[in-house]
């Protein structure tokens, strides 16, 4: 899972290191209290970072940014040249 999703709450091992992954899983299986704590923190993160409300706000922010830039970037009509 990408670090963006789990943040500091994730448990990571080097890519392709099956032994480290197996050890991590073994440690977590043997630590039910830690499992619950990690799960609670990740649920909280999911709600605060990846909820429909957050997604909608992000879209609104993008459109607001585009509209604001569009207003300032609109070119003034050119005056006819006097040839």
Tab-separated table of C-alpha atoms in Angstrom:
chain	number	residue	atom	x	y	z
A	1	UNK	CA	0.000	0.000	0.000
A	2	UNK	CA	1.286	3.442	-0.880
A	3	UNK	CA	2.619	5.528	1.987
A	4	UNK	CA	0.218	8.332	1.053
A	5	UNK	CA	-2.659	6.208	2.329
A	6	UNK	CA	-1.162	4.871	5.544
A	7	UNK	CA	1.165	7.729	6.430
A	8	UNK	CA	3.084	7.347	9.669
A	9	UNK	CA	0.633	4.670	10.828
A	10	UNK	CA	1.729	2.141	8.241
A	11	UNK	CA	4.172	-0.665	8.750
A	12	UNK	CA	6.643	-0.883	5.894
A	13	UNK	CA	9.304	-3.262	4.678
A	14	UNK	CA	11.763	-2.906	1.820
A	15	UNK	CA	10.229	-3.745	-1.555
A	16	UNK	CA	10.728	-7.390	-2.469
A	17	UNK	CA	11.950	-8.436	0.985
A	18	UNK	CA	9.688	-11.412	1.694
A	19	UNK	CA	11.487	-12.276	4.929
A	20	UNK	CA	10.938	-8.804	6.373
A	21	UNK	CA	7.285	-8.938	5.299
A	22	UNK	CA	6.797	-12.349	6.941
A	23	UNK	CA	8.454	-11.106	10.132
A	24	UNK	CA	6.240	-8.014	10.192
A	25	UNK	CA	3.105	-10.131	9.757
A	26	UNK	CA	4.227	-12.520	12.497
A	27	UNK	CA	4.837	-9.620	14.857
A	28	UNK	CA	1.411	-8.108	14.144
A	29	UNK	CA	-0.391	-11.441	14.513
A	30	UNK	CA	1.160	-11.757	17.952
A	31	UNK	CA	0.202	-8.209	18.990
A	32	UNK	CA	-3.601	-7.889	19.044
A	33	UNK	CA	-3.530	-4.671	21.088
A	34	UNK	CA	-1.207	-3.043	18.551
A	35	UNK	CA	-3.444	-4.314	15.715
A	36	UNK	CA	-6.426	-2.563	17.263
A	37	UNK	CA	-4.504	0.668	17.882
A	38	UNK	CA	-3.169	0.748	14.319
A	39	UNK	CA	-6.632	0.016	12.957
A	40	UNK	CA	-8.184	2.845	14.958
A	41	UNK	CA	-5.528	5.320	13.823
A	42	UNK	CA	-5.872	4.259	10.185
A	43	UNK	CA	-9.667	4.520	10.312
A	44	UNK	CA	-9.343	8.038	11.704
A	45	UNK	CA	-6.888	8.916	8.927
A	46	UNK	CA	-9.151	7.437	6.252
A	47	UNK	CA	-12.095	9.508	7.466
A	48	UNK	CA	-10.112	12.748	7.730
A	49	UNK	CA	-8.135	12.391	4.484
A	50	UNK	CA	-10.178	10.238	2.119
A	51	UNK	CA	-13.873	10.705	2.936
A	52	UNK	CA	-16.444	11.831	0.372
A	53	UNK	CA	-16.520	15.163	2.178
A	54	UNK	CA	-12.772	15.569	1.740
A	55	UNK	CA	-12.954	14.518	-1.918
A	56	UNK	CA	-15.743	17.018	-2.587
A	57	UNK	CA	-13.821	19.800	-0.829
A	58	UNK	CA	-10.747	19.014	-2.917
A	59	UNK	CA	-12.796	19.309	-6.117
A	60	UNK	CA	-14.282	22.614	-4.942
A	61	UNK	CA	-10.790	23.893	-4.121
A	62	UNK	CA	-9.534	22.919	-7.594
A	63	UNK	CA	-12.416	24.712	-9.300
A	64	UNK	CA	-12.025	27.766	-7.067
A	65	UNK	CA	-8.356	27.871	-7.964
A	66	UNK	CA	-9.104	27.599	-11.668
A	67	UNK	CA	-11.758	30.291	-11.489
A	68	UNK	CA	-9.489	32.622	-9.532
A	69	UNK	CA	-6.609	32.119	-11.965
A	70	UNK	CA	-8.982	32.443	-14.889
A	71	UNK	CA	-10.222	35.828	-13.696
A	72	UNK	CA	-6.723	37.198	-13.324
A	73	UNK	CA	-5.471	35.576	-16.512
A	74	UNK	CA	-8.279	36.821	-18.749
A	75	UNK	CA	-6.734	39.000	-21.366
A	76	UNK	CA	-8.072	42.476	-21.859
A	77	UNK	CA	-9.581	43.030	-25.286
A	78	UNK	CA	-7.097	44.499	-27.670
A	79	UNK	CA	-7.708	47.983	-28.921
A	80	UNK	CA	-7.851	48.286	-32.670
A	81	UNK	CA	-4.571	49.456	-34.039
A	82	UNK	CA	-4.542	52.728	-35.868
A	83	UNK	CA	-2.867	51.808	-39.108
